[in-house]
Coordinates of N, CA and C in Angstrom, one line a residue:
E1 N 0.5 -1.1 0.3 CA -0.4 0.5 0.4 C 1.1 1.3 0.5
A2 N 2.3 1.1 0.5 CA 3.5 2.3 1.1 C 3.5 2.7 -0.2
L3 N 2.6 1.4 -1.2 CA 3.7 1.8 -2.4 C 3.2 2.3 -3.7
K4 N 2.1 2.3 -3.2 CA 0.8 2.7 -4.6 C 1.2 2.9 -5.6
S5 N 1.5 4.4 -5.3 CA 1.3 5.7 -5.9 C 3.4 5.4 -7.2
I6 N 3.7 4.1 -6.9 CA 4.5 4.1 -7.2 C 3.4 3.3 -8.8
G7 N 2.9 2.7 -8.7 CA 2.2 1.8 -9.5 C 0.8 2.8 -10.4
Q8 N 1.0 3.9 -9.7 CA -0.1 4.8 -10.6 C 0.8 5.7 -11.4
T9 N 2.6 6.2 -11.0 CA 2.8 6.2 -11.8 C 2.9 5.6 -13.1
L10 N 3.2 5.1 -12.8 CA 4.3 4.0 -14.0 C 3.2 4.1 -15.0
S11 N 1.7 3.8 -14.6 CA 0.5 3.7 -15.9 C 0.3 5.0 -16.2
L12 N 0.8 6.3 -15.8 CA 0.2 7.2 -16.0 C 1.3 7.1 -16.9
V13 N 2.4 6.9 -16.8 CA 3.3 7.6 -17.7 C 3.0 6.7 -19.1
R14 N 2.7 5.1 -18.6 CA 2.7 4.5 -20.2 C 2.0 4.8 -20.7
E15 N 0.4 5.2 -19.7 CA -0.3 6.3 -21.0 C 0.1 6.6 -22.5
Q16 N 0.9 7.7 -21.4 CA 1.2 9.2 -22.3 C 2.0 8.4 -22.8
L17 N 3.4 7.7 -23.2 CA 4.3 7.1 -23.6 C 4.2 6.5 -25.0
D18 N 4.4 6.7 -26.0 CA 4.5 6.9 -27.5 C 4.8 5.0 -27.4
P19 N 4.1 4.5 -27.8 CA 3.1 3.0 -28.0 C 4.9 2.0 -28.5
S20 N 6.4 2.4 -29.0 CA 7.1 2.1 -29.4 C 7.9 1.7 -28.9
K21 N 8.0 2.5 -27.9 CA 9.0 2.8 -26.4 C 9.1 2.2 -25.3
A22 N 9.8 1.8 -24.9 CA 9.5 0.7 -24.0 C 9.6 0.8 -22.3
L23 N 8.4 0.5 -21.4 CA 8.8 1.4 -20.1 C 9.8 0.2 -19.3
I24 N 10.4 0.7 -19.0 CA 11.1 0.1 -17.7 C 11.0 -0.2 -16.4
G25 N 10.8 -0.8 -15.5 CA 10.3 -0.9 -13.8 C 11.4 -1.9 -13.4
F26 N 11.8 -1.4 -12.0 CA 13.3 -1.5 -11.8 C 13.5 -1.8 -10.0
A27 N 14.1 -2.4 -8.8 CA 13.2 -2.8 -7.9 C 14.8 -3.1 -7.1
G28 N 15.2 -2.4 -5.8 CA 16.0 -3.1 -5.5 C 16.7 -5.0 -4.8
A29 N 17.2 -5.5 -5.6 CA 17.2 -7.3 -5.4 C 17.3 -7.0 -4.1
P30 N 17.1 -8.3 -3.4 CA 17.3 -8.7 -2.2 C 18.4 -8.7 -1.3
W31 N 19.8 -8.7 -1.1 CA 20.9 -8.3 -0.7 C 21.4 -7.3 -0.5
T32 N 20.5 -6.2 -1.5 CA 20.9 -5.0 -1.6 C 20.5 -4.2 -0.7
V33 N 19.3 -5.0 -0.1 CA 18.2 -4.1 0.0 C 18.7 -4.3 1.8
A34 N 19.2 -5.4 2.1 CA 19.4 -5.6 3.4 C 20.7 -5.0 3.6
T35 N 21.0 -5.1 3.1 CA 22.7 -4.1 3.4 C 22.4 -2.6 4.1
Y36 N 21.1 -2.3 3.6 CA 20.1 -1.0 4.1 C 19.5 -1.7 5.5
M37 N 19.2 -2.8 5.8 CA 18.4 -3.1 6.4 C 19.4 -3.6 7.8
L38 N 20.6 -3.8 7.2 CA 21.6 -4.5 8.8 C 22.5 -3.9 8.9
D39 N 22.7 -2.5 8.6 CA 23.7 -2.2 9.0 C 23.8 -1.9 10.7
G40 N 22.6 -0.6 10.4 CA 23.2 -0.7 12.1 C 22.6 -2.3 13.0
V41 N 22.3 -3.3 12.6 CA 22.1 -4.7 13.4 C 23.8 -4.9 13.4
A42 N 24.5 -4.7 12.3 CA 25.5 -5.2 12.5 C 27.3 -4.2 13.3
R43 N 26.3 -3.0 13.7 CA 27.8 -2.3 14.1 C 28.8 -2.6 15.2
S44 N 28.9 -3.0 15.9 CA 29.5 -3.9 16.9 C 30.4 -5.0 16.0
I45 N 30.1 -5.4 15.2 CA 30.5 -7.0 14.4 C 31.1 -6.2 13.1
G46 N 30.6 -5.5 12.7 CA 31.4 -5.0 11.5 C 32.1 -3.6 11.6
K47 N 32.8 -3.3 10.7 CA 32.5 -1.8 9.9 C 32.9 -1.3 8.8
G48 N 32.9 0.1 8.7 CA 32.4 0.2 7.0 C 31.7 0.0 6.2
E49 N 31.0 1.5 5.3 CA 29.9 0.3 4.8 C 29.7 -0.7 3.7
R50 N 29.3 -0.8 4.2 CA 28.1 -2.3 4.0 C 28.9 -3.8 4.3
A51 N 30.6 -3.3 4.8 CA 31.2 -4.4 5.6 C 30.5 -4.7 6.3
Q52 N 29.6 -3.7 7.1 CA 28.6 -4.6 8.5 C 28.1 -5.2 7.8
A53 N 27.2 -5.5 6.7 CA 25.9 -6.4 6.9 C 26.9 -7.1 6.4
R54 N 28.0 -7.4 5.6 CA 28.5 -9.0 5.5 C 29.2 -9.8 6.1
S55 N 29.3 -9.5 7.4 CA 30.7 -9.6 8.6 C 28.8 -9.8 9.0
Y56 N 28.1 -9.6 9.1 CA 26.6 -10.2 10.0 C 25.9 -11.0 9.5
A57 N 26.1 -11.7 7.8 CA 26.3 -12.5 7.0 C 27.1 -13.8 7.5
Y58 N 28.3 -13.5 8.0 CA 29.0 -14.3 7.8 C 28.8 -14.8 9.3
A59 N 28.5 -14.2 10.3 CA 28.0 -13.7 11.6 C 26.8 -14.7 12.2
E60 N 26.0 -14.3 11.6 CA 24.1 -15.1 11.8 C 23.6 -15.5 9.6
P61 N 24.5 -16.8 9.8 CA 23.3 -17.1 8.3 C 22.8 -17.1 8.3
E62 N 22.0 -17.8 9.2 CA 20.4 -18.3 9.3 C 19.5 -17.3 9.0
K63 N 19.6 -16.4 9.5 CA 19.1 -15.2 10.5 C 18.9 -13.7 9.3
V64 N 20.7 -14.1 7.8 CA 20.3 -13.1 6.7 C 19.6 -14.0 5.9
A65 N 19.7 -15.2 5.8 CA 19.2 -16.7 4.7 C 17.8 -16.3 5.4
A66 N 16.8 -15.4 5.7 CA 15.4 -15.4 7.3 C 15.2 -14.4 6.2
V67 N 15.9 -13.2 6.5 CA 16.3 -12.2 6.3 C 15.4 -11.6 4.1
L68 N 16.3 -12.8 3.5 CA 16.4 -12.8 2.8 C 15.2 -13.3 1.7
D69 N 15.3 -15.0 2.8 CA 13.5 -15.1 2.2 C 12.3 -14.1 2.0
V70 N 12.1 -12.9 3.4 CA 11.0 -12.6 3.0 C 11.1 -11.1 2.1
L71 N 12.7 -11.1 1.9 CA 12.3 -10.0 0.9 C 11.9 -10.2 -0.3
V72 N 12.8 -11.6 -1.1 CA 12.2 -11.8 -2.4 C 10.6 -11.8 -2.4
E73 N 9.9 -12.2 -1.7 CA 8.7 -12.0 -1.2 C 8.0 -10.9 -1.8
A74 N 8.3 -10.1 -0.9 CA 7.8 -8.9 -1.2 C 8.6 -7.9 -1.9
T75 N 9.7 -8.4 -2.1 CA 9.9 -7.9 -4.2 C 9.5 -9.0 -5.2
A76 N 9.3 -9.7 -5.2 CA 8.9 -10.1 -6.6 C 7.2 -9.6 -6.4
H77 N 6.0 -9.2 -5.3 CA 5.2 -8.9 -4.8 C 5.2 -7.0 -6.0
Y78 N 6.3 -6.7 -5.1 CA 6.7 -5.2 -5.9 C 6.4 -5.0 -8.1
L79 N 7.4 -6.0 -7.7 CA 7.2 -6.4 -9.7 C 6.4 -6.7 -10.7
K80 N 5.6 -7.5 -9.2 CA 4.2 -8.0 -9.9 C 3.1 -6.0 -9.9
M81 N 3.3 -6.1 -9.3 CA 2.8 -4.5 -9.4 C 3.3 -3.4 -10.7
Q82 N 4.0 -3.7 -10.9 CA 5.1 -3.1 -11.9 C 4.5 -3.3 -12.8
A83 N 4.2 -4.5 -13.4 CA 3.9 -5.3 -14.5 C 2.9 -5.1 -15.0
D84 N 1.6 -4.8 -13.3 CA 0.4 -4.7 -14.1 C 0.1 -3.1 -14.5
A85 N 1.0 -2.2 -13.9 CA 1.0 -1.2 -13.6 C 1.4 -0.6 -15.4
G86 N 2.1 -1.7 -16.4 CA 2.5 -0.9 -17.3 C 3.8 -1.4 -17.2
A87 N 4.7 -1.9 -17.0 CA 6.3 -1.8 -17.3 C 5.9 -3.0 -18.0
Q88 N 7.3 -3.2 -19.0 CA 6.7 -3.9 -20.1 C 8.1 -4.4 -20.0
T89 N 9.6 -4.6 -18.9 CA 10.5 -5.0 -18.3 C 10.8 -4.6 -17.1
L90 N 11.5 -5.4 -15.7 CA 11.9 -5.5 -15.5 C 13.2 -5.5 -14.9
K91 N 13.6 -5.1 -14.1 CA 15.0 -4.8 -13.8 C 15.4 -4.7 -12.8
I92 N 16.1 -5.8 -11.8 CA 16.5 -6.6 -10.4 C 18.2 -5.2 -10.4
F93 N 18.1 -4.9 -9.6 CA 18.8 -3.6 -9.1 C 19.9 -4.5 -7.7
E94 N 20.8 -5.7 -8.3 CA 21.2 -6.1 -7.0 C 23.4 -5.2 -7.2
S95 N 23.6 -3.2 -6.6 CA 24.1 -2.8 -6.6 C 25.2 -3.2 -5.7
W96 N 24.9 -4.1 -4.3 CA 27.0 -4.8 -3.6 C 26.1 -5.8 -3.2
A97 N 26.1 -7.1 -5.5 CA 27.0 -7.6 -5.1 C 28.1 -7.8 -5.6
E98 N 29.2 -6.8 -5.8 CA 30.4 -5.7 -5.8 C 30.9 -6.1 -4.8
G99 N 32.1 -7.2 -5.1 CA 32.8 -7.7 -4.0 C 32.9 -8.7 -2.9
L100 N 31.8 -9.0 -3.7 CA 31.6 -10.6 -2.2 C 32.5 -12.1 -3.1
P101 N 32.4 -12.5 -1.9 CA 33.2 -13.5 -2.6 C 32.8 -14.6 -3.2
D102 N 33.0 -15.5 -3.2 CA 32.2 -16.4 -4.8 C 31.0 -17.2 -4.1
D103 N 31.6 -18.1 -2.5 CA 30.2 -17.9 -1.1 C 29.6 -17.5 -1.4
L104 N 29.8 -16.1 -1.0 CA 28.4 -15.4 -0.8 C 27.8 -14.7 -2.0
F105 N 28.7 -14.9 -2.8 CA 27.7 -14.4 -4.0 C 26.2 -15.6 -4.0
E106 N 27.1 -16.5 -3.9 CA 26.0 -18.0 -4.3 C 25.0 -18.2 -3.1
S107 N 24.7 -17.7 -1.4 CA 24.2 -17.3 -0.2 C 23.1 -16.0 -0.6
L108 N 24.1 -15.3 -1.4 CA 23.5 -13.9 -0.9 C 23.0 -13.2 -2.7
V109 N 23.2 -13.8 -3.2 CA 22.8 -13.3 -4.4 C 22.5 -14.6 -5.4
L110 N 23.7 -15.1 -5.5 CA 23.0 -15.9 -6.7 C 21.8 -17.1 -6.4
Q111 N 21.5 -17.9 -5.4 CA 20.2 -18.1 -4.9 C 18.9 -17.5 -4.4
P112 N 18.9 -16.3 -3.8 CA 17.9 -15.3 -3.7 C 17.0 -14.8 -5.1
H113 N 18.5 -14.7 -6.0 CA 17.5 -14.2 -7.1 C 17.1 -15.0 -8.2
I114 N 17.7 -16.3 -8.4 CA 16.9 -18.1 -8.1 C 14.8 -17.9 -7.8
K115 N 15.4 -17.8 -6.8 CA 13.9 -18.5 -5.6 C 13.6 -16.7 -6.3
L116 N 13.7 -16.1 -6.4 CA 12.8 -13.6 -6.2 C 12.1 -14.4 -8.6
V117 N 13.2 -14.7 -9.3 CA 12.3 -15.0 -10.6 C 11.5 -16.1 -10.2
K118 N 11.7 -16.8 -9.7 CA 10.9 -18.0 -10.2 C 9.3 -18.0 -9.1
R119 N 9.5 -17.1 -8.1 CA 8.1 -16.5 -7.7 C 7.8 -15.2 -8.3
V120 N 8.3 -14.5 -8.5 CA 7.8 -13.7 -9.7 C 6.4 -14.7 -10.5
R121 N 6.9 -15.1 -11.5 CA 6.7 -16.5 -11.9 C 5.3 -17.4 -11.8
E122 N 6.0 -17.9 -11.0 CA 4.3 -18.1 -9.6 C 3.5 -17.3 -9.5
L123 N 3.9 -16.0 -10.0 CA 2.7 -14.4 -9.2 C 2.0 -14.5 -11.0
G124 N 2.2 -14.7 -12.0 CA 1.9 -14.8 -13.3 C 2.7 -14.6 -14.2
V125 N 3.6 -13.0 -13.7 CA 4.0 -12.2 -14.3 C 5.1 -12.8 -15.5
T126 N 5.1 -12.5 -16.7 CA 5.5 -13.0 -17.9 C 6.6 -12.3 -18.6
T127 N 6.7 -10.6 -18.2 CA 7.6 -9.4 -18.7 C 8.9 -9.9 -18.9
P128 N 9.6 -9.7 -19.2 CA 10.6 -10.1 -19.6 C 12.2 -9.7 -18.3
L129 N 12.6 -10.3 -17.7 CA 13.2 -9.6 -16.7 C 14.9 -9.7 -16.7
I130 N 15.5 -8.5 -16.1 CA 17.2 -7.8 -16.8 C 17.5 -8.4 -15.4
G131 N 18.4 -8.2 -14.7 CA 19.8 -9.6 -13.8 C 20.7 -8.7 -13.4
F132 N 21.2 -7.4 -12.3 CA 22.7 -6.2 -12.6 C 22.9 -6.8 -11.0
P133 N 23.7 -7.9 -11.2 CA 24.4 -8.1 -10.5 C 25.6 -7.3 -10.3
R134 N 25.9 -6.1 -9.1 CA 26.6 -5.5 -10.4 C 28.1 -5.6 -9.1
G135 N 29.6 -5.5 -10.2 CA 30.5 -5.8 -10.0 C 31.3 -6.9 -9.7
S136 N 30.5 -7.9 -10.9 CA 30.6 -9.4 -10.4 C 31.3 -10.0 -11.3
A137 N 32.2 -9.3 -12.8 CA 32.3 -9.4 -13.6 C 32.8 -11.1 -14.0
A138 N 33.2 -11.6 -13.0 CA 33.7 -12.2 -12.7 C 32.9 -13.4 -12.8
L139 N 31.6 -13.5 -12.5 CA 31.1 -14.4 -12.0 C 29.5 -14.3 -13.0
A140 N 29.5 -13.6 -14.1 CA 29.1 -13.0 -14.3 C 28.4 -14.1 -15.6
E141 N 28.9 -15.1 -16.0 CA 28.6 -16.4 -16.8 C 27.9 -16.7 -16.2
R142 N 28.3 -17.6 -15.0 CA 27.8 -18.8 -14.1 C 26.5 -17.9 -14.4
Y143 N 26.1 -16.6 -13.6 CA 25.0 -15.8 -13.7 C 23.9 -16.2 -14.1
A144 N 24.7 -16.1 -15.6 CA 23.7 -15.8 -16.6 C 23.1 -16.9 -16.8
R145 N 24.5 -17.8 -17.0 CA 23.5 -19.9 -17.2 C 22.8 -20.1 -16.1
E146 N 22.5 -19.7 -14.7 CA 22.1 -20.4 -13.3 C 20.4 -19.5 -13.4
V147 N 20.7 -17.9 -13.2 CA 19.2 -16.7 -13.4 C 18.4 -17.3 -14.0
E148 N 17.2 -17.4 -14.3 CA 16.2 -17.6 -15.5 C 15.7 -16.5 -16.0
V149 N 16.5 -15.0 -15.9 CA 16.0 -14.0 -16.6 C 16.5 -13.5 -17.9
Q150 N 15.6 -13.0 -18.4 CA 16.0 -12.9 -20.0 C 17.3 -11.9 -20.2
G151 N 18.0 -10.9 -19.3 CA 19.1 -10.4 -19.8 C 20.3 -9.7 -18.5
V152 N 20.9 -10.0 -18.9 CA 22.0 -9.5 -17.5 C 22.9 -8.3 -18.1
A153 N 22.1 -7.3 -17.3 CA 22.9 -5.9 -17.3 C 24.6 -5.9 -16.5
L154 N 25.4 -5.3 -17.5 CA 26.5 -5.1 -16.3 C 26.9 -3.4 -17.0
D155 N 28.4 -4.3 -15.8 CA 28.8 -2.7 -14.8 C 29.6 -1.8 -15.8
T156 N 29.9 -0.8 -15.7 CA 30.9 0.0 -15.8 C 32.0 -0.6 -16.4
A157 N 32.6 -1.0 -14.9 CA 34.2 -2.0 -14.8 C 34.0 -3.3 -15.7
C158 N 33.3 -3.6 -15.8 CA 33.0 -4.9 -16.7 C 34.4 -5.1 -18.2
P159 N 34.4 -6.0 -17.8 CA 35.6 -6.3 -19.6 C 35.2 -5.8 -20.4
L160 N 35.1 -6.0 -21.7 CA 34.8 -6.1 -22.9 C 35.0 -7.3 -23.3
P161 N 35.2 -8.4 -23.2 CA 35.3 -9.8 -23.5 C 34.6 -10.5 -22.7
V162 N 34.3 -10.1 -21.3 CA 33.5 -10.7 -20.4 C 31.9 -10.6 -20.8
G163 N 32.3 -9.9 -21.0 CA 30.4 -9.1 -21.6 C 30.2 -9.9 -23.6
Q164 N 31.1 -10.5 -23.8 CA 30.9 -10.8 -24.8 C 30.0 -12.2 -24.6
A165 N 31.2 -12.6 -23.5 CA 30.9 -14.7 -23.0 C 29.7 -14.5 -22.6
V166 N 29.0 -13.4 -21.7 CA 28.0 -13.4 -21.1 C 26.8 -13.3 -22.6
Q167 N 27.5 -12.4 -23.3 CA 26.6 -12.1 -24.8 C 26.1 -13.4 -25.1
K168 N 26.7 -14.6 -25.3 CA 26.4 -15.6 -25.8 C 25.5 -16.6 -25.3
I169 N 25.0 -15.7 -23.9 CA 23.9 -17.3 -22.8 C 23.4 -16.3 -23.1
K170 N 22.8 -14.7 -23.2 CA 21.6 -14.2 -22.2 C 21.6 -12.8 -23.2
T171 N 20.6 -11.6 -23.1 CA 20.8 -10.5 -24.2 C 22.1 -9.8 -22.5
I172 N 22.3 -8.7 -23.7 CA 22.9 -8.0 -22.3 C 22.5 -6.2 -22.2
Q173 N 22.5 -6.1 -21.3 CA 23.3 -4.3 -20.7 C 23.5 -3.6 -20.5
G174 N 24.2 -2.4 -20.6 CA 25.8 -2.1 -20.1 C 26.4 -1.4 -21.8
A175 N 27.2 -0.5 -21.2 CA 27.0 -0.7 -20.0 C 28.8 1.0 -19.6
L176 N 28.6 2.0 -20.2 CA 28.8 2.8 -20.8 C 28.7 3.8 -19.1
D177 N 30.2 4.1 -18.9 CA 30.5 4.9 -17.4 C 29.3 6.3 -17.7
P178 N 28.7 6.5 -16.7 CA 27.9 7.4 -15.7 C 28.6 8.7 -16.3
L179 N 30.1 8.9 -15.5 CA 30.8 10.2 -15.1 C 31.6 10.1 -17.0
L180 N 31.6 9.1 -17.7 CA 31.6 9.7 -18.6 C 30.8 10.1 -19.2
L181 N 29.5 9.7 -19.5 CA 28.5 10.6 -20.3 C 28.8 12.2 -19.9
R182 N 28.4 12.5 -18.5 CA 28.6 13.5 -18.3 C 29.8 14.5 -19.2
A183 N 30.8 13.9 -18.5 CA 31.8 14.3 -19.2 C 32.5 15.1 -20.6
G184 N 31.1 13.9 -21.1 CA 30.7 14.6 -22.8 C 32.9 14.7 -24.2
G185 N 32.3 15.0 -24.9 CA 33.4 14.8 -25.5 C 34.2 13.7 -26.0
P186 N 34.7 14.0 -27.2 CA 36.1 13.1 -28.6 C 35.7 11.8 -27.2
L187 N 36.5 11.1 -25.9 CA 36.4 9.8 -25.0 C 35.2 9.6 -25.6
L188 N 34.4 10.6 -25.4 CA 33.1 9.8 -25.3 C 32.4 8.8 -26.5
D189 N 32.4 9.6 -27.6 CA 32.4 9.0 -28.5 C 33.8 7.8 -28.9
R190 N 34.4 7.9 -28.8 CA 35.9 6.9 -28.4 C 35.4 5.3 -27.6
R191 N 34.4 5.9 -26.1 CA 33.8 4.8 -25.6 C 32.8 4.3 -25.9
V192 N 31.7 4.9 -26.7 CA 30.7 4.4 -27.8 C 30.9 3.0 -28.5
D193 N 32.8 4.1 -30.0 CA 32.4 3.1 -31.1 C 32.9 1.7 -30.1
Q194 N 33.8 1.6 -28.8 CA 34.8 0.4 -28.6 C 33.7 -0.6 -28.3
L195 N 32.7 0.1 -27.5 CA 30.6 -1.0 -26.8 C 30.6 -0.8 -27.7
M196 N 30.3 -0.5 -29.3 CA 29.5 -1.0 -30.2 C 30.7 -2.1 -31.1
E197 N 31.5 -1.8 -31.1 CA 32.8 -2.3 -32.3 C 32.5 -4.1 -31.3
A198 N 32.5 -3.8 -30.1 CA 33.0 -5.4 -28.9 C 31.6 -5.6 -29.0
W199 N 30.6 -5.5 -28.8 CA 29.2 -6.3 -28.5 C 27.9 -5.5 -29.2
G200 N 27.8 -4.9 -29.9 CA 27.2 -3.9 -31.5 C 26.3 -5.6 -32.6
Q201 N 27.6 -6.4 -32.1 CA 26.2 -7.8 -33.6 C 25.7 -9.3 -32.8
G202 N 26.3 -8.6 -31.4 CA 24.7 -9.5 -30.5 C 24.0 -9.1 -30.0
P203 N 23.0 -10.0 -29.1 CA 21.7 -9.0 -27.7 C 22.2 -8.1 -26.9
W204 N 22.0 -6.5 -27.0 CA 22.9 -6.4 -26.0 C 21.9 -4.7 -26.3
I205 N 21.3 -4.1 -25.1 CA 20.4 -2.9 -25.3 C 21.7 -1.5 -24.6
F206 N 22.2 -0.7 -25.4 CA 23.0 -0.2 -24.2 C 22.2 1.0 -23.7
N207 N 23.1 0.9 -22.6 CA 22.5 1.8 -21.4 C 23.8 2.0 -20.4
L208 N 23.5 3.1 -20.2 CA 24.9 3.2 -19.0 C 25.0 2.0 -17.9
G209 N 26.4 2.1 -17.0 CA 26.9 1.2 -16.3 C 26.4 1.6 -15.0
H210 N 26.0 2.4 -14.8 CA 24.7 2.4 -13.3 C 23.6 3.6 -13.8
G211 N 23.7 3.7 -12.7 CA 22.2 4.8 -13.3 C 22.6 6.6 -13.9
I212 N 22.1 7.2 -14.1 CA 22.5 8.8 -15.2 C 23.1 9.7 -13.3
M213 N 23.7 10.3 -14.3 CA 23.8 11.5 -12.4 C 23.0 12.8 -12.8
P214 N 22.6 12.9 -11.9 CA 21.0 13.8 -12.1 C 21.7 15.9 -12.9
D215 N 23.4 15.8 -12.7 CA 24.1 16.8 -14.0 C 24.5 16.8 -14.6
V216 N 23.5 15.2 -16.1 CA 24.8 15.1 -17.1 C 23.8 16.0 -18.0
P217 N 24.2 16.8 -18.9 CA 24.0 17.9 -19.1 C 23.1 16.9 -21.0
I218 N 21.8 17.9 -21.2 CA 21.3 17.0 -22.5 C 22.0 16.7 -23.9
A219 N 22.7 18.0 -24.4 CA 23.7 17.7 -24.8 C 24.1 16.9 -25.0
H220 N 25.0 16.0 -23.9 CA 26.1 15.0 -24.4 C 25.2 13.4 -24.9
V221 N 24.1 13.5 -23.9 CA 23.1 11.7 -24.4 C 22.5 12.5 -25.7
E222 N 22.8 13.4 -26.2 CA 22.1 13.6 -27.8 C 23.4 12.7 -28.8
Q223 N 24.7 13.1 -27.7 CA 25.4 12.5 -28.7 C 26.2 11.6 -28.2
V224 N 25.6 11.0 -27.5 CA 25.5 9.1 -27.3 C 25.2 8.9 -28.7
L225 N 23.4 9.2 -28.6 CA 22.5 9.1 -29.5 C 23.0 9.4 -31.4
K226 N 23.5 10.3 -31.7 CA 24.2 10.6 -32.6 C 24.5 9.4 -32.2
R227 N 26.1 9.1 -32.2 CA 27.0 8.1 -32.4 C 26.5 6.9 -32.8
I228 N 25.0 6.1 -31.6 CA 24.8 4.9 -31.7 C 24.6 4.9 -33.8
G229 N 23.2 5.8 -33.6 CA 22.6 6.0 -35.3 C 23.5 6.0 -36.2
A230 N 24.8 6.7 -35.9 CA 25.2 6.7 -37.3 C 26.1 5.3 -38.0
Q231 N 25.7 4.0 -36.6 CA 26.7 3.2 -37.1 C 26.0 2.0 -37.4

């Protein structure tokens, strides 16, 4: 009920958006949301941003697993609400997958995402899903193989060959640096060309590697679109 206004907003946007334009909804993924929830609980166990929640995951794995299960259920219903409101694609933002060793990636990201996708489908949602395990390029292929999403978003630091490998499994999305978009100029053109050359022949949704900066000049966005359109 507290998020009802988001569904209303999506419906209004969908009504006014050109039918040829896709509307993408999104949600914070379970572990990312949990890091903010657990930060206060874990202050006596670990220090530093997100290190606190990760330390708590080591100290109390069963409790953290229970929290993640609750968040899987809540997130599934939140994504369903967005699909019902007109979102044509749904993106799962795991912003703090970054830095996790492979065993924690398994328990905190991979398994919750598998459960989340399964639950979303059980709720009758057929909308395509994009998973974004940010900062986990070394595990991106595994994520693409094991999580039943239709696309995998890649972050700014993802090496181009990794993107090519993931692209053989799933559609990829990404991965222009938001700060480069803000800077503009010839380096922006060069990076767009590099991305197009590396990924342009396969299934790929051009996008940033994370959120757009609020002070990006519109002219720089137009520069990118023009560059893409010329190729």
